[in-house]
Coordinates of N, CA and C (backbone and C1' of nucleotides) in Angstrom, one line a residue:
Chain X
X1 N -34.7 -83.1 -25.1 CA -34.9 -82.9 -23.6 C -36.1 -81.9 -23.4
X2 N -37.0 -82.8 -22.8 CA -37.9 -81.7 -22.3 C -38.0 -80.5 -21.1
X3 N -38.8 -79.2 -21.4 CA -38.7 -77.9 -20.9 C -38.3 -78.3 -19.5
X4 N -39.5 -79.1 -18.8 CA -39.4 -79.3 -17.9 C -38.2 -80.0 -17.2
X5 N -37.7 -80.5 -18.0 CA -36.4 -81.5 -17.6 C -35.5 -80.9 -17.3
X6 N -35.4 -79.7 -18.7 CA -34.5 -78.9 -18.2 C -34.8 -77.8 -16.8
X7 N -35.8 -77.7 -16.5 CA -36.7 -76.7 -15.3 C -35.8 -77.5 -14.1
X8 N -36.0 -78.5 -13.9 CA -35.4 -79.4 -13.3 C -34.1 -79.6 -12.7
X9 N -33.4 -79.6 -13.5 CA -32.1 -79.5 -13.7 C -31.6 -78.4 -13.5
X10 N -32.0 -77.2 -13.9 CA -31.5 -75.7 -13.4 C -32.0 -75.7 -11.9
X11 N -32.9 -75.9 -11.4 CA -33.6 -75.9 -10.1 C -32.3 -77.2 -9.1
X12 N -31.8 -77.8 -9.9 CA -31.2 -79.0 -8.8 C -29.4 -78.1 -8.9
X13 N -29.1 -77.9 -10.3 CA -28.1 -77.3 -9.8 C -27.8 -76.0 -9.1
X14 N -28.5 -75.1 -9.4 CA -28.7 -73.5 -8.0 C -28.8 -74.3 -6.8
X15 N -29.6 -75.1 -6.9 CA -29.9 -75.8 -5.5 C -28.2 -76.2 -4.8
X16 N -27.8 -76.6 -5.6 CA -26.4 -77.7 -5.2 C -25.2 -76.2 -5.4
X17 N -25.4 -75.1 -5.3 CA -24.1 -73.8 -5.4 C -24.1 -73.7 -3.6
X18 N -22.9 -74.0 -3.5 CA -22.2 -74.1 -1.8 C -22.4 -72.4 -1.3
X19 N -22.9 -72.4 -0.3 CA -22.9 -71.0 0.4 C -21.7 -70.2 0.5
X20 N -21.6 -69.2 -0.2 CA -20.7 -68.0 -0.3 C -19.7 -68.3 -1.3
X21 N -20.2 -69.0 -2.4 CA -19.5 -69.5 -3.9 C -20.9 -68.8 -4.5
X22 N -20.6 -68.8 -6.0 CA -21.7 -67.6 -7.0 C -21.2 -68.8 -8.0
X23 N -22.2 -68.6 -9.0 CA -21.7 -69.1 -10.7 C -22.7 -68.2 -11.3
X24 N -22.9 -68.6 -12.9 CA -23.2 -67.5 -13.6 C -24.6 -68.1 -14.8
X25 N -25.1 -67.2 -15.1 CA -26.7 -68.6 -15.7 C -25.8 -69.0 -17.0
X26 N -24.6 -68.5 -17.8 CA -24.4 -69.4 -18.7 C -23.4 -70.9 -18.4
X27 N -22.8 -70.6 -17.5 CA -22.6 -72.1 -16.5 C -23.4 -72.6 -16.1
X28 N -24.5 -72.1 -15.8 CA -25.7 -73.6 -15.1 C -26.4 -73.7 -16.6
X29 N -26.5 -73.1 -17.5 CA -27.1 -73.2 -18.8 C -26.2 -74.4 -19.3
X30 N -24.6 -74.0 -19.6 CA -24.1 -75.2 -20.2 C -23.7 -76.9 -19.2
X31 N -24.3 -76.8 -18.0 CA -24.5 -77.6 -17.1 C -25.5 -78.8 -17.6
X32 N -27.0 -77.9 -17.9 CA -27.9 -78.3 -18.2 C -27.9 -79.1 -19.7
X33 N -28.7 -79.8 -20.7 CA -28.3 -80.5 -21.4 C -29.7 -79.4 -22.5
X34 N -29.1 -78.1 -22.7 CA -29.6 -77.7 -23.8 C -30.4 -76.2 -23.7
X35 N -30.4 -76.1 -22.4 CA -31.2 -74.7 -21.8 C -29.7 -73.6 -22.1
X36 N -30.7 -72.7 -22.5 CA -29.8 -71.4 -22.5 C -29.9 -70.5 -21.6
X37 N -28.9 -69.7 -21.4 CA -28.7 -68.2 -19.9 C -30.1 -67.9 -20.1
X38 N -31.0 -67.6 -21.3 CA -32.5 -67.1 -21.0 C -33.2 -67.8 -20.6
X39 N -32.7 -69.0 -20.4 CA -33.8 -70.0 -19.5 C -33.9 -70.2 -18.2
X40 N -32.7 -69.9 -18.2 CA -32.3 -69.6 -16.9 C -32.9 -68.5 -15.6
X41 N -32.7 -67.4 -17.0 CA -32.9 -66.0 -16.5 C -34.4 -66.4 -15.8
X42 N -35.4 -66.9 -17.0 CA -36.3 -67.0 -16.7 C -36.7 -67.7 -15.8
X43 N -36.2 -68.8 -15.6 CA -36.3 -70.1 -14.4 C -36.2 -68.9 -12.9
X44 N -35.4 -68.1 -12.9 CA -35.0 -67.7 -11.7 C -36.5 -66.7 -11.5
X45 N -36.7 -66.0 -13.1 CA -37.9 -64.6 -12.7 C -39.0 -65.8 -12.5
X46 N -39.2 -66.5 -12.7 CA -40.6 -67.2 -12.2 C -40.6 -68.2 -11.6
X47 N -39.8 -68.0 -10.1 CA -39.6 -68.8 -9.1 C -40.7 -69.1 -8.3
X48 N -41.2 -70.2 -8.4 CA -41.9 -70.9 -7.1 C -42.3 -70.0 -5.8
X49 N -43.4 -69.9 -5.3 CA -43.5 -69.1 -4.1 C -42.6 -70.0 -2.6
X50 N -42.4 -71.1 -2.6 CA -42.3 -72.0 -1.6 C -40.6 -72.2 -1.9
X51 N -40.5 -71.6 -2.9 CA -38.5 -71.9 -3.4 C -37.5 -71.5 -2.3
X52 N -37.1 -72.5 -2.2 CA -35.6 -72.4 -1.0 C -34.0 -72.1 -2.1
X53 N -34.6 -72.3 -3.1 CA -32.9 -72.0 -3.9 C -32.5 -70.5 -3.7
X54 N -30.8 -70.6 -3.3 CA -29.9 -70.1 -3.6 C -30.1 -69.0 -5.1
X55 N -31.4 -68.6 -5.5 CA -31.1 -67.5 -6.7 C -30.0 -66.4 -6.4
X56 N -30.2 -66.0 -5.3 CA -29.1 -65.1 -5.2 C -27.8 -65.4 -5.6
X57 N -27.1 -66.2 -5.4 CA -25.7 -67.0 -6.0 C -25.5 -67.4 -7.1
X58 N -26.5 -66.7 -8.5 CA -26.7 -66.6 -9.6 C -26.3 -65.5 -10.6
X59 N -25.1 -65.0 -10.3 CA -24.8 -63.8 -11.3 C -24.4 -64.0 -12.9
X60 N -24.0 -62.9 -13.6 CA -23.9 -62.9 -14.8 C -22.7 -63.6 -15.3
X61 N -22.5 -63.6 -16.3 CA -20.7 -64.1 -16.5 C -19.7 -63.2 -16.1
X62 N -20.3 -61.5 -16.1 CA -19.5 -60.6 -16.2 C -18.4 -60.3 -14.6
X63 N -19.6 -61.1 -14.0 CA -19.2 -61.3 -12.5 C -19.8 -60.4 -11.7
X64 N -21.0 -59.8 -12.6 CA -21.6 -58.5 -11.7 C -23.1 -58.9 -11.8
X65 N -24.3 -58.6 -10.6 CA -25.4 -59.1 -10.7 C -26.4 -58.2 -12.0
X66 N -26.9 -59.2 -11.9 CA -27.6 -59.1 -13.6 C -28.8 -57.6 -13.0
X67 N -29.2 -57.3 -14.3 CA -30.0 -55.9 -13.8 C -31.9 -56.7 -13.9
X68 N -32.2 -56.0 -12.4 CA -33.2 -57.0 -12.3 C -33.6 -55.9 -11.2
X69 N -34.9 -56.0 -10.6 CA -35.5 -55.2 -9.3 C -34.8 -55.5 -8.2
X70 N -34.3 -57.1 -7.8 CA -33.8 -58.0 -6.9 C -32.6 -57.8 -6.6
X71 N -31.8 -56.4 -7.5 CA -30.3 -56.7 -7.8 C -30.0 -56.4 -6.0
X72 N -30.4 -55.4 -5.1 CA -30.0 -54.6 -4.1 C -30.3 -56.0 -2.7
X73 N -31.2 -56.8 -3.0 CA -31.2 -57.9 -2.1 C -30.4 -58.7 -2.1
X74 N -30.0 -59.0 -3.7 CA -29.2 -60.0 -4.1 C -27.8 -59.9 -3.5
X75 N -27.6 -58.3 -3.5 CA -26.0 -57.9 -3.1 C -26.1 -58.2 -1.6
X76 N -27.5 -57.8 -1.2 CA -27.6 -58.0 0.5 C -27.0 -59.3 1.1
X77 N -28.2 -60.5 0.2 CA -27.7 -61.8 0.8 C -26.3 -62.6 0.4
X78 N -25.6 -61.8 -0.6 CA -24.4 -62.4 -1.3 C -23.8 -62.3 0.1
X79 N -23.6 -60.6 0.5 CA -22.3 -60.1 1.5 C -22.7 -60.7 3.0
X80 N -24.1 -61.5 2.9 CA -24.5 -61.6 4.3 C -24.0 -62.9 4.2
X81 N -23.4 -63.4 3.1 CA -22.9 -65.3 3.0 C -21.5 -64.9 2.5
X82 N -20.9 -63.5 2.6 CA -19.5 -63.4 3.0 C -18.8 -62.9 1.6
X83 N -19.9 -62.9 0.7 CA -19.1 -62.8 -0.8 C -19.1 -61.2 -0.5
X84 N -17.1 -61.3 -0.6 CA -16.9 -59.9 -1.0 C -17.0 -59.0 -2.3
X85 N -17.5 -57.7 -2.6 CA -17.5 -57.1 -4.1 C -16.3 -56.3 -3.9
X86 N -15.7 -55.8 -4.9 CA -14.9 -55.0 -5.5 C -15.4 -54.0 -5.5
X87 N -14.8 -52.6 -5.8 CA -15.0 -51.0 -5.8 C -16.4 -51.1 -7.1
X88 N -16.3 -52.0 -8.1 CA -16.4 -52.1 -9.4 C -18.0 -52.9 -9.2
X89 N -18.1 -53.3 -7.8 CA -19.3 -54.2 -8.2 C -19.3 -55.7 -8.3
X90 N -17.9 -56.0 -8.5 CA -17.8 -57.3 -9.2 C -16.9 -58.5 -7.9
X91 N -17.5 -60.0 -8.2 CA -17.3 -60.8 -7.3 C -16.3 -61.4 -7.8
X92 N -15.6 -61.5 -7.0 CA -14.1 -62.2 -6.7 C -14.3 -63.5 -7.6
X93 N -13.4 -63.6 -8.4 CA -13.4 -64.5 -9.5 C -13.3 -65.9 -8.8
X94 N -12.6 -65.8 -7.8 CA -12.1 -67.3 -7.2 C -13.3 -67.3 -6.5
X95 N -14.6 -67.5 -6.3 CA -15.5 -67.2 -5.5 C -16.5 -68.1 -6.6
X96 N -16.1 -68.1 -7.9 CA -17.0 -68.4 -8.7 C -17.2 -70.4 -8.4
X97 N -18.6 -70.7 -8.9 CA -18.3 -72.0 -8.9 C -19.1 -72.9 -10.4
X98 N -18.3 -74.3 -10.4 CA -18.0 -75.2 -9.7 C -16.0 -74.2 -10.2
X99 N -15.9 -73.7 -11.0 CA -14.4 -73.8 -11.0 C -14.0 -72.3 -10.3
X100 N -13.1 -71.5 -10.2 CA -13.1 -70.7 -9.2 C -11.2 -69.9 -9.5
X101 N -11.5 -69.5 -10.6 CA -10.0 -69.2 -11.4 C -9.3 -68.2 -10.7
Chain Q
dC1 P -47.3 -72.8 -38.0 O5' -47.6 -71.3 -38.1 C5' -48.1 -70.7 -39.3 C4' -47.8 -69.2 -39.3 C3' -46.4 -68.9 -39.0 O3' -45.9 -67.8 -39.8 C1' -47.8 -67.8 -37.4
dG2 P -44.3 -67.5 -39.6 O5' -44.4 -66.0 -39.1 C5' -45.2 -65.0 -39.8 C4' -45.3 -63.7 -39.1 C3' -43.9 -63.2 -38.7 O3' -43.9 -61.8 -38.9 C1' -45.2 -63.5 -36.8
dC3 P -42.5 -61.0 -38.6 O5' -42.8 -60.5 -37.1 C5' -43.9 -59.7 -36.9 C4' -43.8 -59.0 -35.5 C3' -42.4 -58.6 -35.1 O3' -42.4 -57.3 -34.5 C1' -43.3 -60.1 -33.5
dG4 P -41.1 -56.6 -34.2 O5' -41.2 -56.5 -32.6 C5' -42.4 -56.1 -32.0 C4' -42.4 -56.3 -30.5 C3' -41.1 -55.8 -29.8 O3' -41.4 -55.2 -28.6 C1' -41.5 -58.1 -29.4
dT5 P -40.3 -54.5 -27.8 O5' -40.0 -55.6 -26.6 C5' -41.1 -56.0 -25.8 C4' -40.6 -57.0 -24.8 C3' -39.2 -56.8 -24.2 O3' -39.3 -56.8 -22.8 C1' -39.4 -59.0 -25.0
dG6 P -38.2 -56.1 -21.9 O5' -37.6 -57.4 -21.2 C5' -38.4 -58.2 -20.4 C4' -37.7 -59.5 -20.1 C3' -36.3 -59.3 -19.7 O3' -36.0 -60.0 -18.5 C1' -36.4 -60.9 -21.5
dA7 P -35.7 -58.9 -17.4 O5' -34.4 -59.6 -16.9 C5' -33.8 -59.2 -15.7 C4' -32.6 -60.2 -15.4 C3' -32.3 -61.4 -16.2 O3' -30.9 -61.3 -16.5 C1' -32.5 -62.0 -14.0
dC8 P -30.3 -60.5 -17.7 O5' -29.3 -61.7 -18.2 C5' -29.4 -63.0 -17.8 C4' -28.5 -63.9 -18.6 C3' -27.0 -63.3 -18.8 O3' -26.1 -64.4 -18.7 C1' -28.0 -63.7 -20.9
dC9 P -24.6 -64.0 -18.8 O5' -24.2 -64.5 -20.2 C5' -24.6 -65.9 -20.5 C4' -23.9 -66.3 -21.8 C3' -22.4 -65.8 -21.9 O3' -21.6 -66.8 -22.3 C1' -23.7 -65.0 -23.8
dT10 P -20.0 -66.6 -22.3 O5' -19.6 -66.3 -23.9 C5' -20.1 -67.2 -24.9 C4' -19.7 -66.7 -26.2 C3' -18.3 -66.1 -26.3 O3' -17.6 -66.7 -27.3 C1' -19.9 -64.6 -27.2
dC11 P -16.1 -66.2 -27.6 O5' -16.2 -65.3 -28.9 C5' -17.1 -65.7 -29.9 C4' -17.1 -64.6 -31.0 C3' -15.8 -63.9 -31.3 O3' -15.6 -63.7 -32.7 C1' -17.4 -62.3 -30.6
dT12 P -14.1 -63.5 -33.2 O5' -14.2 -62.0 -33.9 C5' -14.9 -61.0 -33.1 C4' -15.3 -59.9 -34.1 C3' -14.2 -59.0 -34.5 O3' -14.5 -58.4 -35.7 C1' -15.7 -57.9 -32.9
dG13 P -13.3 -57.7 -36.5 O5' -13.9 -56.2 -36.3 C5' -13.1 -55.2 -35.8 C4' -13.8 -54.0 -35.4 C3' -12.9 -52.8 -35.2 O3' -13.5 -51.6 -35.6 C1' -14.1 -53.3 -33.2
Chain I
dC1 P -13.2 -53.9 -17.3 O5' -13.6 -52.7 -18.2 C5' -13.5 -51.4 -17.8 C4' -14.2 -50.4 -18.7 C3' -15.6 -50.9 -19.0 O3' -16.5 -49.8 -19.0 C1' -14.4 -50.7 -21.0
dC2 P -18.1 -50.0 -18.9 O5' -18.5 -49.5 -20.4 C5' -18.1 -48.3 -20.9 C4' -18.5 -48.1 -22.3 C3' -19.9 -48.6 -22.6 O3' -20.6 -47.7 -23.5 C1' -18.4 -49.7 -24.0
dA3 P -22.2 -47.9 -23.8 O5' -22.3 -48.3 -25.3 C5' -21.2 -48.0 -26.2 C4' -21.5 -48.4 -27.6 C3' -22.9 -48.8 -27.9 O3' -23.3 -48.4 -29.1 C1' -21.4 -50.6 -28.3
dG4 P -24.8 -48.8 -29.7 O5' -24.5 -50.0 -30.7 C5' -23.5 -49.8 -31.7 C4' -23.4 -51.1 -32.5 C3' -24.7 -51.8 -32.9 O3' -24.7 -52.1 -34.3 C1' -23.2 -53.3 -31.8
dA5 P -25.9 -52.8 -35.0 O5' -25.4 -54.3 -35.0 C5' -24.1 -54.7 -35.6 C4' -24.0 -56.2 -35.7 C3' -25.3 -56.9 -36.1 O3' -25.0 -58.0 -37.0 C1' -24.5 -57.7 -34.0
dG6 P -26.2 -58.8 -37.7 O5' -26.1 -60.1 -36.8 C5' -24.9 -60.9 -36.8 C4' -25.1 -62.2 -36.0 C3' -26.4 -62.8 -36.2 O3' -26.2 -64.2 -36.4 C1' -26.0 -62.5 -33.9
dG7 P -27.5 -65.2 -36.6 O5' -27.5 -65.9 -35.2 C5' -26.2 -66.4 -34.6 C4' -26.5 -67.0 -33.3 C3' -27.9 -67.8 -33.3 O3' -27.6 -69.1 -32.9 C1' -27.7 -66.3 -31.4
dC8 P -29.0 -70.1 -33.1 O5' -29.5 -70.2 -31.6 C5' -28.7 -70.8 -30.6 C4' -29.3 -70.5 -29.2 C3' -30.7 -70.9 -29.2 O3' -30.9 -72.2 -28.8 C1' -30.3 -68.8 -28.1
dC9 P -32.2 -73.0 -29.4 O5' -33.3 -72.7 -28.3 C5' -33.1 -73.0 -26.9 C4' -34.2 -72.4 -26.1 C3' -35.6 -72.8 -26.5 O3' -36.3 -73.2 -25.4 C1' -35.4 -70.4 -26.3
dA10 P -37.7 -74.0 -25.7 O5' -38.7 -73.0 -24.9 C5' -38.4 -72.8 -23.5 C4' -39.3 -71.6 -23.0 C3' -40.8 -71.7 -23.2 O3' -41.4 -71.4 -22.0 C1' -40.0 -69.7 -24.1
dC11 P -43.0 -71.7 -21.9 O5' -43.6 -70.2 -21.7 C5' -42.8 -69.1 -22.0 C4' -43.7 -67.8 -21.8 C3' -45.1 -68.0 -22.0 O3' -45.9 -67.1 -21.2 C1' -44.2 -66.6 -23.7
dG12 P -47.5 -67.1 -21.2 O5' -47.9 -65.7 -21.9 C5' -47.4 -64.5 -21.4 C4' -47.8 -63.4 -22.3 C3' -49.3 -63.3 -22.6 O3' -49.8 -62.0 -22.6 C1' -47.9 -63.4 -24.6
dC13 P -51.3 -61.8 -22.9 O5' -51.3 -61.2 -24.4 C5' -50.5 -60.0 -24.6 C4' -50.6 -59.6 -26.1 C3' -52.0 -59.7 -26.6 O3' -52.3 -58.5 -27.4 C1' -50.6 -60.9 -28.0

DNA sequence: CGCGTGACCTCTG
DNA sequence: CCAGAGGCCACGC
């Protein structure tokens, strides 16, 4: 599968995460048919100027936003789409998607 | 072609 | 919970 295929595919599924649900880049990684969390990572740091995806609804596995310049926006538009955090930082596990434990 | 780096992940202690 | 080790793939020098 090519780069781009996979470029593709990470871009359609962020696209497709329901407002005020999160997943994590090694779930859209194992979504994808071969891309790893670093492709991910990456897909998201060299976003398109014109990009309408949901990056923010992109956190770590740990359940806490990945360490980035963007992290303080990210928490902005999480809480502004309702996702509550914990004392700890961390997003409500049942919040997670597609499964939501 | 090798090396370092990066919005990461999983497994062990 | 934190630290270390190993793995993953693309990029720039």
């Amino acid at each position: 599968m090519s780069r781009p295929e996979l470029l593709e595919q990470i871009y359609t599924i962020v696209d497709q995460i329901p407002a005020g649900r999160v997943t994590t880049y090694g779930r859209i990684a194992a979504m994808t048919d071969g891309a790893t969390p670093r492709m991910v990572g990456s897909a998201m740091r060299h976003l398109p100027e014109g990009h309408q995806l949901p990056w923010h609804r992109v956190i770590a596995a740990s359940l806490t936003l990945a360490d980035h310049g963007g992290a303080e926006r990210q928490h902005q538009k999480l809480r502004d789409e309702g996702v509550m955090f914990d004392s700890k930082g961390r997003v409500s596990a049942h919040l997670v998607w597609p499964d939501g434990t």
